[in-house]
Amino acid sequence: MNELMMLVRRILSLLATLGIAIATPACGQPSPEQQRNAMVDDIARMARALSRNTGKDELDERVLRAMAKVPRHEFVPEAFRARAYENRPLPIGEGQTISQPFIVALMTDLAGVDADSVVLEIGTGSGYQAAILAELAARVHTIEIVEPLGRRAAETLERLGYDNVFVRIGDGYRGWPEAAPFDAIVVTAAPDEVPRPLLEQLAPRGRLVIPVGAPGAVQSLRLIEKDAEGRLTERDVLPVAFVPFTRETR
Ligand code: SAH
């Protein structure tokens, strides 16, 4: 090692001893964790602002903790990483989007999952919503109709250690009969009408959260609850804009 290197090392170690951090390329940038906390604050603010629509001032604390934990930047394309913690949807390729974090939090809250819940998601997309659900539930089954997206999401989820998420490529209209009934079903693409198989695969006391409406128009985020006797009630929670629910594997 030449003398100059030795000198540099000695200075660095001296600075370190004095507790002075050496500038890194990320210096001045908030860490992903700090960015996530800011995102969660924004979600909580938005929840309060929309409480007249949603009927709730505050989202479940466990949901907010999951939002503060899951690394959303791992689920967005490289080109959008720097914007991963903005409270907005982002493109994920194939003409699809990862939903706005507030909407992910709201839908998860409405789904009312707990540690014993078995959950079905239709519209895996990036896999982010599935990861949030997987933080709270026992198992998450998720179906994606666009094969490359489903494959990529499965890889991301596996890499991050989500071994309680099961990804299937196909048309979610038919649900996942072998894994039914589900305590919660979350649909993240908008059909014109609620697919009947999903209602059938909902467990007693289960909850289905789904945007319903014509493609391209503003849809309505609907919460459908099945009581212990199998009776259904529904409530329109909020106007939303989701990508269309399609019916053919690409
Ligand atoms: N939950 C996703 C958001 C995905 S956007 C996330 O967290 O990133 C909605 C997704 O639904 C798209 O990827 C789209 O391809 C998918 N989709 C649309 N119709 C579908 C269907 N019939 N079955 C399964 N997935 C569908």
PDB file of C-alpha atoms and ligand atoms in Angstrom:
ATOM      1  CA  MET A   1       0.000   0.000   0.000  1.00  0.00           C
ATOM      2  CA  ASN A   2       1.481   3.354  -0.824  1.00  0.00           C
ATOM      3  CA  GLU A   3       1.960   6.095   1.702  1.00  0.00           C
ATOM      4  CA  LEU A   4      -0.818   8.293   0.417  1.00  0.00           C
ATOM      5  CA  MET A   5      -3.363   5.499   0.914  1.00  0.00           C
ATOM      6  CA  MET A   6      -2.065   4.915   4.418  1.00  0.00           C
ATOM      7  CA  LEU A   7      -2.500   8.575   5.204  1.00  0.00           C
ATOM      8  CA  VAL A   8      -6.046   8.669   3.818  1.00  0.00           C
ATOM      9  CA  ARG A   9      -6.966   5.615   5.877  1.00  0.00           C
ATOM     10  CA  ARG A  10      -5.545   7.138   9.023  1.00  0.00           C
ATOM     11  CA  ILE A  11      -7.484  10.366   8.504  1.00  0.00           C
ATOM     12  CA  LEU A  12     -10.689   8.441   7.843  1.00  0.00           C
ATOM     13  CA  SER A  13     -10.307   6.338  10.940  1.00  0.00           C
ATOM     14  CA  LEU A  14      -9.540   9.442  12.999  1.00  0.00           C
ATOM     15  CA  LEU A  15     -12.683  11.122  11.718  1.00  0.00           C
ATOM     16  CA  ALA A  16     -14.670   7.970  12.461  1.00  0.00           C
ATOM     17  CA  THR A  17     -13.315   7.927  16.016  1.00  0.00           C
ATOM     18  CA  LEU A  18     -14.478  11.492  16.416  1.00  0.00           C
ATOM     19  CA  GLY A  19     -17.930  10.406  15.219  1.00  0.00           C
ATOM     20  CA  ILE A  20     -17.790  12.367  11.989  1.00  0.00           C
ATOM     21  CA  ALA A  21     -19.567  10.535   9.189  1.00  0.00           C
ATOM     22  CA  ILE A  22     -17.858  10.509   5.821  1.00  0.00           C
ATOM     23  CA  ALA A  23     -19.976  11.810   2.993  1.00  0.00           C
ATOM     24  CA  THR A  24     -21.556   9.032   0.926  1.00  0.00           C
ATOM     25  CA  PRO A  25     -23.325   9.423  -2.416  1.00  0.00           C
ATOM     26  CA  ALA A  26     -26.655   9.234  -0.560  1.00  0.00           C
ATOM     27  CA  CYS A  27     -25.679  12.011   1.828  1.00  0.00           C
ATOM     28  CA  GLY A  28     -28.488  14.511   2.369  1.00  0.00           C
ATOM     29  CA  GLN A  29     -31.102  12.102   0.990  1.00  0.00           C
ATOM     30  CA  PRO A  30     -33.569  10.798   3.518  1.00  0.00           C
ATOM     31  CA  SER A  31     -33.240   7.026   3.992  1.00  0.00           C
ATOM     32  CA  PRO A  32     -35.964   4.733   2.588  1.00  0.00           C
ATOM     33  CA  GLU A  33     -37.196   4.325   6.156  1.00  0.00           C
ATOM     34  CA  GLN A  34     -37.503   8.079   6.666  1.00  0.00           C
ATOM     35  CA  GLN A  35     -39.248   8.404   3.302  1.00  0.00           C
ATOM     36  CA  ARG A  36     -41.686   5.650   4.280  1.00  0.00           C
ATOM     37  CA  ASN A  37     -42.480   7.397   7.560  1.00  0.00           C
ATOM     38  CA  ALA A  38     -43.197  10.620   5.663  1.00  0.00           C
ATOM     39  CA  MET A  39     -45.407   8.632   3.271  1.00  0.00           C
ATOM     40  CA  VAL A  40     -47.330   7.179   6.228  1.00  0.00           C
ATOM     41  CA  ASP A  41     -47.846  10.683   7.662  1.00  0.00           C
ATOM     42  CA  ASP A  42     -49.240  11.715   4.297  1.00  0.00           C
ATOM     43  CA  ILE A  43     -51.559   8.681   4.229  1.00  0.00           C
ATOM     44  CA  ALA A  44     -52.833   9.514   7.726  1.00  0.00           C
ATOM     45  CA  ARG A  45     -53.464  13.133   6.646  1.00  0.00           C
ATOM     46  CA  MET A  46     -55.339  11.980   3.563  1.00  0.00           C
ATOM     47  CA  ALA A  47     -57.408   9.555   5.656  1.00  0.00           C
ATOM     48  CA  ARG A  48     -58.491  12.445   7.891  1.00  0.00           C
ATOM     49  CA  ALA A  49     -59.296  14.664   4.899  1.00  0.00           C
ATOM     50  CA  LEU A  50     -61.482  11.951   3.337  1.00  0.00           C
ATOM     51  CA  SER A  51     -63.098  10.748   6.549  1.00  0.00           C
ATOM     52  CA  ARG A  52     -66.526  12.038   5.475  1.00  0.00           C
ATOM     53  CA  ASN A  53     -66.433   9.631   2.513  1.00  0.00           C
ATOM     54  CA  THR A  54     -64.776   6.678   4.144  1.00  0.00           C
ATOM     55  CA  GLY A  55     -66.495   6.929   7.518  1.00  0.00           C
ATOM     56  CA  LYS A  56     -63.211   6.663   9.394  1.00  0.00           C
ATOM     57  CA  ASP A  57     -60.825   9.297  10.707  1.00  0.00           C
ATOM     58  CA  GLU A  58     -57.943   6.970  11.207  1.00  0.00           C
ATOM     59  CA  LEU A  59     -56.725   3.850   9.494  1.00  0.00           C
ATOM     60  CA  ASP A  60     -55.878   0.753  11.527  1.00  0.00           C
ATOM     61  CA  GLU A  61     -52.532   1.219  13.258  1.00  0.00           C
ATOM     62  CA  ARG A  62     -51.388  -2.244  12.084  1.00  0.00           C
ATOM     63  CA  VAL A  63     -51.999  -1.235   8.469  1.00  0.00           C
ATOM     64  CA  LEU A  64     -49.929   1.914   8.910  1.00  0.00           C
ATOM     65  CA  ARG A  65     -47.123  -0.122  10.497  1.00  0.00           C
ATOM     66  CA  ALA A  66     -47.124  -2.460   7.483  1.00  0.00           C
ATOM     67  CA  MET A  67     -46.970   0.565   5.158  1.00  0.00           C
ATOM     68  CA  ALA A  68     -43.989   1.861   7.170  1.00  0.00           C
ATOM     69  CA  LYS A  69     -42.248  -1.488   6.811  1.00  0.00           C
ATOM     70  CA  VAL A  70     -42.666  -2.779   3.240  1.00  0.00           C
ATOM     71  CA  PRO A  71     -39.963  -1.449   0.866  1.00  0.00           C
ATOM     72  CA  ARG A  72     -42.167  -0.019  -1.927  1.00  0.00           C
ATOM     73  CA  HIS A  73     -39.011   0.951  -3.867  1.00  0.00           C
ATOM     74  CA  GLU A  74     -38.362  -2.762  -4.438  1.00  0.00           C
ATOM     75  CA  PHE A  75     -41.684  -3.067  -6.283  1.00  0.00           C
ATOM     76  CA  VAL A  76     -41.308  -0.181  -8.762  1.00  0.00           C
ATOM     77  CA  PRO A  77     -39.147  -0.115 -11.903  1.00  0.00           C
ATOM     78  CA  GLU A  78     -35.604   1.236 -11.507  1.00  0.00           C
ATOM     79  CA  ALA A  79     -36.545   4.459 -13.330  1.00  0.00           C
ATOM     80  CA  PHE A  80     -39.161   5.357 -10.684  1.00  0.00           C
ATOM     81  CA  ARG A  81     -37.251   4.310  -7.557  1.00  0.00           C
ATOM     82  CA  ALA A  82     -36.579   7.893  -6.497  1.00  0.00           C
ATOM     83  CA  ARG A  83     -40.325   8.528  -6.463  1.00  0.00           C
ATOM     84  CA  ALA A  84     -41.319   5.277  -4.776  1.00  0.00           C
ATOM     85  CA  TYR A  85     -42.455   6.981  -1.569  1.00  0.00           C
ATOM     86  CA  GLU A  86     -44.560   9.705  -3.130  1.00  0.00           C
ATOM     87  CA  ASN A  87     -48.202   9.134  -2.305  1.00  0.00           C
ATOM     88  CA  ARG A  88     -49.167   8.445  -5.910  1.00  0.00           C
ATOM     89  CA  PRO A  89     -49.565   5.609  -8.401  1.00  0.00           C
ATOM     90  CA  LEU A  90     -46.586   4.802 -10.664  1.00  0.00           C
ATOM     91  CA  PRO A  91     -46.200   2.859 -13.923  1.00  0.00           C
ATOM     92  CA  ILE A  92     -44.970  -0.740 -13.553  1.00  0.00           C
ATOM     93  CA  GLY A  93     -44.860  -1.664 -17.265  1.00  0.00           C
ATOM     94  CA  GLU A  94     -47.357  -3.486 -19.513  1.00  0.00           C
ATOM     95  CA  GLY A  95     -49.623  -0.416 -19.251  1.00  0.00           C
ATOM     96  CA  GLN A  96     -50.334  -1.151 -15.577  1.00  0.00           C
ATOM     97  CA  THR A  97     -49.723   0.787 -12.366  1.00  0.00           C
ATOM     98  CA  ILE A  98     -48.850   0.226  -8.739  1.00  0.00           C
ATOM     99  CA  SER A  99     -51.709   1.825  -6.785  1.00  0.00           C
ATOM    100  CA  GLN A 100     -51.409   5.012  -4.771  1.00  0.00           C
ATOM    101  CA  PRO A 101     -50.155   4.157  -1.249  1.00  0.00           C
ATOM    102  CA  PHE A 102     -53.207   5.789   0.386  1.00  0.00           C
ATOM    103  CA  ILE A 103     -55.511   3.534  -1.659  1.00  0.00           C
ATOM    104  CA  VAL A 104     -53.454   0.443  -0.735  1.00  0.00           C
ATOM    105  CA  ALA A 105     -53.726   1.412   2.945  1.00  0.00           C
ATOM    106  CA  LEU A 106     -57.457   2.147   2.714  1.00  0.00           C
ATOM    107  CA  MET A 107     -58.257  -1.117   0.904  1.00  0.00           C
ATOM    108  CA  THR A 108     -56.189  -3.100   3.402  1.00  0.00           C
ATOM    109  CA  ASP A 109     -57.954  -1.365   6.278  1.00  0.00           C
ATOM    110  CA  LEU A 110     -61.383  -2.084   4.743  1.00  0.00           C
ATOM    111  CA  ALA A 111     -60.440  -5.739   4.191  1.00  0.00           C
ATOM    112  CA  GLY A 112     -60.143  -6.064   7.995  1.00  0.00           C
ATOM    113  CA  VAL A 113     -57.534  -8.830   7.981  1.00  0.00           C
ATOM    114  CA  ASP A 114     -55.953 -10.316  11.088  1.00  0.00           C
ATOM    115  CA  ALA A 115     -53.215 -12.875  11.735  1.00  0.00           C
ATOM    116  CA  ASP A 116     -55.554 -15.811  10.980  1.00  0.00           C
ATOM    117  CA  SER A 117     -56.958 -14.427   7.727  1.00  0.00           C
ATOM    118  CA  VAL A 118     -56.692 -16.175   4.397  1.00  0.00           C
ATOM    119  CA  VAL A 119     -56.777 -13.517   1.708  1.00  0.00           C
ATOM    120  CA  LEU A 120     -57.315 -13.452  -2.060  1.00  0.00           C
ATOM    121  CA  GLU A 121     -56.064 -10.567  -4.188  1.00  0.00           C
ATOM    122  CA  ILE A 122     -57.004 -10.153  -7.838  1.00  0.00           C
ATOM    123  CA  GLY A 123     -54.487  -8.045  -9.799  1.00  0.00           C
ATOM    124  CA  THR A 124     -51.024  -8.814  -8.378  1.00  0.00           C
ATOM    125  CA  GLY A 125     -49.351  -6.124 -10.520  1.00  0.00           C
ATOM    126  CA  SER A 126     -46.064  -5.317  -8.783  1.00  0.00           C
ATOM    127  CA  GLY A 127     -46.850  -7.497  -5.749  1.00  0.00           C
ATOM    128  CA  TYR A 128     -46.819  -4.511  -3.361  1.00  0.00           C
ATOM    129  CA  GLN A 129     -50.419  -4.789  -2.153  1.00  0.00           C
ATOM    130  CA  ALA A 130     -49.880  -8.536  -1.673  1.00  0.00           C
ATOM    131  CA  ALA A 131     -46.828  -7.791   0.509  1.00  0.00           C
ATOM    132  CA  ILE A 132     -48.807  -5.363   2.672  1.00  0.00           C
ATOM    133  CA  LEU A 133     -51.568  -7.952   3.101  1.00  0.00           C
ATOM    134  CA  ALA A 134     -48.961 -10.638   3.836  1.00  0.00           C
ATOM    135  CA  GLU A 135     -47.613  -8.549   6.736  1.00  0.00           C
ATOM    136  CA  LEU A 136     -51.026  -8.814   8.430  1.00  0.00           C
ATOM    137  CA  ALA A 137     -52.573 -12.102   7.292  1.00  0.00           C
ATOM    138  CA  ALA A 138     -51.789 -15.814   7.533  1.00  0.00           C
ATOM    139  CA  ARG A 139     -51.759 -16.398   3.762  1.00  0.00           C
ATOM    140  CA  VAL A 140     -52.263 -14.350   0.620  1.00  0.00           C
ATOM    141  CA  HIS A 141     -53.278 -15.878  -2.707  1.00  0.00           C
ATOM    142  CA  THR A 142     -52.892 -13.456  -5.580  1.00  0.00           C
ATOM    143  CA  ILE A 143     -53.762 -13.744  -9.272  1.00  0.00           C
ATOM    144  CA  GLU A 144     -52.313 -11.699 -12.152  1.00  0.00           C
ATOM    145  CA  ILE A 145     -53.531 -11.933 -15.736  1.00  0.00           C
ATOM    146  CA  VAL A 146     -50.423 -10.401 -17.393  1.00  0.00           C
ATOM    147  CA  GLU A 147     -47.773 -13.108 -17.241  1.00  0.00           C
ATOM    148  CA  PRO A 148     -44.569 -10.997 -17.159  1.00  0.00           C
ATOM    149  CA  LEU A 149     -45.983  -8.919 -14.295  1.00  0.00           C
ATOM    150  CA  GLY A 150     -47.023 -12.008 -12.338  1.00  0.00           C
ATOM    151  CA  ARG A 151     -43.581 -13.571 -12.780  1.00  0.00           C
ATOM    152  CA  ARG A 152     -41.749 -10.428 -11.739  1.00  0.00           C
ATOM    153  CA  ALA A 153     -43.989  -9.941  -8.691  1.00  0.00           C
ATOM    154  CA  ALA A 154     -43.440 -13.556  -7.622  1.00  0.00           C
ATOM    155  CA  GLU A 155     -39.662 -13.038  -7.882  1.00  0.00           C
ATOM    156  CA  THR A 156     -39.751  -9.799  -5.891  1.00  0.00           C
ATOM    157  CA  LEU A 157     -41.914 -11.335  -3.167  1.00  0.00           C
ATOM    158  CA  GLU A 158     -39.657 -14.367  -2.934  1.00  0.00           C
ATOM    159  CA  ARG A 159     -36.510 -12.242  -2.798  1.00  0.00           C
ATOM    160  CA  LEU A 160     -37.988 -10.220   0.072  1.00  0.00           C
ATOM    161  CA  GLY A 161     -38.913 -13.401   1.954  1.00  0.00           C
ATOM    162  CA  TYR A 162     -42.714 -13.325   1.662  1.00  0.00           C
ATOM    163  CA  ASP A 163     -43.208 -17.080   1.861  1.00  0.00           C
ATOM    164  CA  ASN A 164     -46.913 -16.742   2.767  1.00  0.00           C
ATOM    165  CA  VAL A 165     -47.815 -15.283  -0.653  1.00  0.00           C
ATOM    166  CA  PHE A 166     -48.864 -17.566  -3.512  1.00  0.00           C
ATOM    167  CA  VAL A 167     -48.911 -16.075  -7.007  1.00  0.00           C
ATOM    168  CA  ARG A 168     -50.905 -17.539  -9.891  1.00  0.00           C
ATOM    169  CA  ILE A 169     -51.024 -16.358 -13.510  1.00  0.00           C
ATOM    170  CA  GLY A 170     -54.544 -16.323 -14.938  1.00  0.00           C
ATOM    171  CA  ASP A 171     -57.930 -14.656 -15.031  1.00  0.00           C
ATOM    172  CA  GLY A 172     -58.969 -13.722 -11.516  1.00  0.00           C
ATOM    173  CA  TYR A 173     -62.635 -13.646 -12.487  1.00  0.00           C
ATOM    174  CA  ARG A 174     -62.946 -17.282 -11.454  1.00  0.00           C
ATOM    175  CA  GLY A 175     -61.174 -16.704  -8.140  1.00  0.00           C
ATOM    176  CA  TRP A 176     -59.073 -19.515  -6.643  1.00  0.00           C
ATOM    177  CA  PRO A 177     -61.602 -22.237  -5.693  1.00  0.00           C
ATOM    178  CA  GLU A 178     -59.032 -24.680  -4.238  1.00  0.00           C
ATOM    179  CA  ALA A 179     -57.904 -22.124  -1.655  1.00  0.00           C
ATOM    180  CA  ALA A 180     -61.411 -20.776  -0.854  1.00  0.00           C
ATOM    181  CA  PRO A 181     -63.152 -19.660   1.275  1.00  0.00           C
ATOM    182  CA  PHE A 182     -61.394 -16.351   1.878  1.00  0.00           C
ATOM    183  CA  ASP A 183     -61.759 -14.098   4.905  1.00  0.00           C
ATOM    184  CA  ALA A 184     -60.961 -11.142   2.675  1.00  0.00           C
ATOM    185  CA  ILE A 185     -60.821 -10.528  -1.068  1.00  0.00           C
ATOM    186  CA  VAL A 186     -59.126  -7.421  -2.457  1.00  0.00           C
ATOM    187  CA  VAL A 187     -59.580  -6.623  -6.151  1.00  0.00           C
ATOM    188  CA  THR A 188     -57.209  -4.025  -7.624  1.00  0.00           C
ATOM    189  CA  ALA A 189     -58.591  -3.770 -11.174  1.00  0.00           C
ATOM    190  CA  ALA A 190     -62.076  -2.468 -11.948  1.00  0.00           C
ATOM    191  CA  PRO A 191     -64.777  -4.728 -13.433  1.00  0.00           C
ATOM    192  CA  ASP A 192     -68.214  -3.450 -14.535  1.00  0.00           C
ATOM    193  CA  GLU A 193     -69.827  -5.769 -12.047  1.00  0.00           C
ATOM    194  CA  VAL A 194     -68.675  -7.828  -9.097  1.00  0.00           C
ATOM    195  CA  PRO A 195     -67.605 -11.278 -10.366  1.00  0.00           C
ATOM    196  CA  ARG A 196     -70.035 -13.830  -8.907  1.00  0.00           C
ATOM    197  CA  PRO A 197     -67.353 -16.474  -8.180  1.00  0.00           C
ATOM    198  CA  LEU A 198     -65.664 -14.007  -5.833  1.00  0.00           C
ATOM    199  CA  LEU A 199     -68.873 -13.525  -3.834  1.00  0.00           C
ATOM    200  CA  GLU A 200     -69.211 -17.286  -3.620  1.00  0.00           C
ATOM    201  CA  GLN A 201     -65.631 -17.719  -2.427  1.00  0.00           C
ATOM    202  CA  LEU A 202     -66.048 -15.183   0.373  1.00  0.00           C
ATOM    203  CA  ALA A 203     -66.249 -16.819   3.830  1.00  0.00           C
ATOM    204  CA  PRO A 204     -69.051 -16.024   6.277  1.00  0.00           C
ATOM    205  CA  ARG A 205     -68.059 -12.747   8.007  1.00  0.00           C
ATOM    206  CA  GLY A 206     -65.736 -12.107   5.059  1.00  0.00           C
ATOM    207  CA  ARG A 207     -65.105  -8.784   3.332  1.00  0.00           C
ATOM    208  CA  LEU A 208     -64.675  -8.025  -0.363  1.00  0.00           C
ATOM    209  CA  VAL A 209     -63.110  -4.711  -1.391  1.00  0.00           C
ATOM    210  CA  ILE A 210     -63.490  -3.901  -5.079  1.00  0.00           C
ATOM    211  CA  PRO A 211     -63.589  -0.899  -7.431  1.00  0.00           C
ATOM    212  CA  VAL A 212     -66.692  -1.231  -9.624  1.00  0.00           C
ATOM    213  CA  GLY A 213     -67.521   0.786 -12.722  1.00  0.00           C
ATOM    214  CA  ALA A 214     -67.090   1.276 -16.427  1.00  0.00           C
ATOM    215  CA  PRO A 215     -63.511   1.268 -17.734  1.00  0.00           C
ATOM    216  CA  GLY A 216     -62.025   4.730 -18.099  1.00  0.00           C
ATOM    217  CA  ALA A 217     -64.719   6.328 -15.961  1.00  0.00           C
ATOM    218  CA  VAL A 218     -64.498   7.045 -12.258  1.00  0.00           C
ATOM    219  CA  GLN A 219     -65.339   3.889 -10.383  1.00  0.00           C
ATOM    220  CA  SER A 220     -66.677   3.359  -6.919  1.00  0.00           C
ATOM    221  CA  LEU A 221     -64.637   1.565  -4.285  1.00  0.00           C
ATOM    222  CA  ARG A 222     -67.152  -0.845  -2.791  1.00  0.00           C
ATOM    223  CA  LEU A 223     -67.028  -2.786   0.476  1.00  0.00           C
ATOM    224  CA  ILE A 224     -69.176  -5.924   0.453  1.00  0.00           C
ATOM    225  CA  GLU A 225     -69.621  -7.824   3.699  1.00  0.00           C
ATOM    226  CA  LYS A 226     -70.996 -11.333   4.122  1.00  0.00           C
ATOM    227  CA  ASP A 227     -72.578 -12.016   7.516  1.00  0.00           C
ATOM    228  CA  ALA A 228     -72.490 -15.297   9.445  1.00  0.00           C
ATOM    229  CA  GLU A 229     -75.663 -16.445   7.618  1.00  0.00           C
ATOM    230  CA  GLY A 230     -74.249 -15.617   4.202  1.00  0.00           C
ATOM    231  CA  ARG A 231     -76.255 -12.408   3.660  1.00  0.00           C
ATOM    232  CA  LEU A 232     -74.485  -9.644   1.745  1.00  0.00           C
ATOM    233  CA  THR A 233     -74.467  -5.915   2.468  1.00  0.00           C
ATOM    234  CA  GLU A 234     -72.549  -3.307   0.518  1.00  0.00           C
ATOM    235  CA  ARG A 235     -71.346   0.257   0.871  1.00  0.00           C
ATOM    236  CA  ASP A 236     -69.735   2.576  -1.682  1.00  0.00           C
ATOM    237  CA  VAL A 237     -66.746   4.108   0.068  1.00  0.00           C
ATOM    238  CA  LEU A 238     -64.929   6.431  -2.343  1.00  0.00           C
ATOM    239  CA  PRO A 239     -64.674   7.402  -6.026  1.00  0.00           C
ATOM    240  CA  VAL A 240     -61.476   5.867  -7.436  1.00  0.00           C
ATOM    241  CA  ALA A 241     -59.660   5.308 -10.755  1.00  0.00           C
ATOM    242  CA  PHE A 242     -58.318   1.807 -11.357  1.00  0.00           C
ATOM    243  CA  VAL A 243     -57.061   0.042 -14.474  1.00  0.00           C
ATOM    244  CA  PRO A 244     -59.741  -2.111 -16.131  1.00  0.00           C
ATOM    245  CA  PHE A 245     -60.401  -5.702 -15.105  1.00  0.00           C
ATOM    246  CA  THR A 246     -59.589  -7.695 -18.261  1.00  0.00           C
ATOM    247  CA  ARG A 247     -60.610 -11.215 -19.213  1.00  0.00           C
ATOM    248  CA  GLU A 248     -57.824 -12.633 -21.378  1.00  0.00           C
ATOM    249  CA  THR A 249     -54.370 -13.825 -20.476  1.00  0.00           C
ATOM    250  CA  ARG A 250     -51.706 -11.902 -22.399  1.00  0.00           C
TER     251      ARG A 250
HETATM  252  N1  SAH B   1     -52.187  -4.597  -6.687  1.00  0.00           N
HETATM  253  C1  SAH B   1     -51.239  -4.078  -7.646  1.00  0.00           C
HETATM  254  C2  SAH B   1     -51.867  -3.026  -8.545  1.00  0.00           C
HETATM  255  C3  SAH B   1     -51.981  -3.585  -9.869  1.00  0.00           C
HETATM  256  S1  SAH B   1     -52.870  -2.738 -11.111  1.00  0.00           S
HETATM  257  C4  SAH B   1     -49.975  -3.590  -6.999  1.00  0.00           C
HETATM  258  O1  SAH B   1     -49.913  -3.535  -5.756  1.00  0.00           O
HETATM  259  O2  SAH B   1     -49.013  -3.274  -7.712  1.00  0.00           O
HETATM  260  C5  SAH B   1     -54.074  -4.000 -11.486  1.00  0.00           C
HETATM  261  C6  SAH B   1     -53.573  -5.301 -12.027  1.00  0.00           C
HETATM  262  O3  SAH B   1     -54.695  -6.115 -12.281  1.00  0.00           O
HETATM  263  C7  SAH B   1     -52.817  -5.197 -13.354  1.00  0.00           C
HETATM  264  O4  SAH B   1     -51.546  -5.732 -13.206  1.00  0.00           O
HETATM  265  C8  SAH B   1     -53.682  -6.005 -14.317  1.00  0.00           C
HETATM  266  O5  SAH B   1     -52.934  -6.718 -15.267  1.00  0.00           O
HETATM  267  C9  SAH B   1     -54.407  -6.951 -13.367  1.00  0.00           C
HETATM  268  N2  SAH B   1     -55.662  -7.532 -13.868  1.00  0.00           N
HETATM  269  C10 SAH B   1     -56.603  -6.958 -14.657  1.00  0.00           C
HETATM  270  N3  SAH B   1     -57.600  -7.826 -14.900  1.00  0.00           N
HETATM  271  C11 SAH B   1     -57.288  -8.983 -14.240  1.00  0.00           C
HETATM  272  C12 SAH B   1     -57.922 -10.254 -14.101  1.00  0.00           C
HETATM  273  N4  SAH B   1     -59.083 -10.553 -14.720  1.00  0.00           N
HETATM  274  N5  SAH B   1     -57.314 -11.204 -13.338  1.00  0.00           N
HETATM  275  C13 SAH B   1     -56.133 -10.953 -12.728  1.00  0.00           C
HETATM  276  N6  SAH B   1     -55.492  -9.780 -12.838  1.00  0.00           N
HETATM  277  C14 SAH B   1     -56.050  -8.797 -13.561  1.00  0.00           C
END
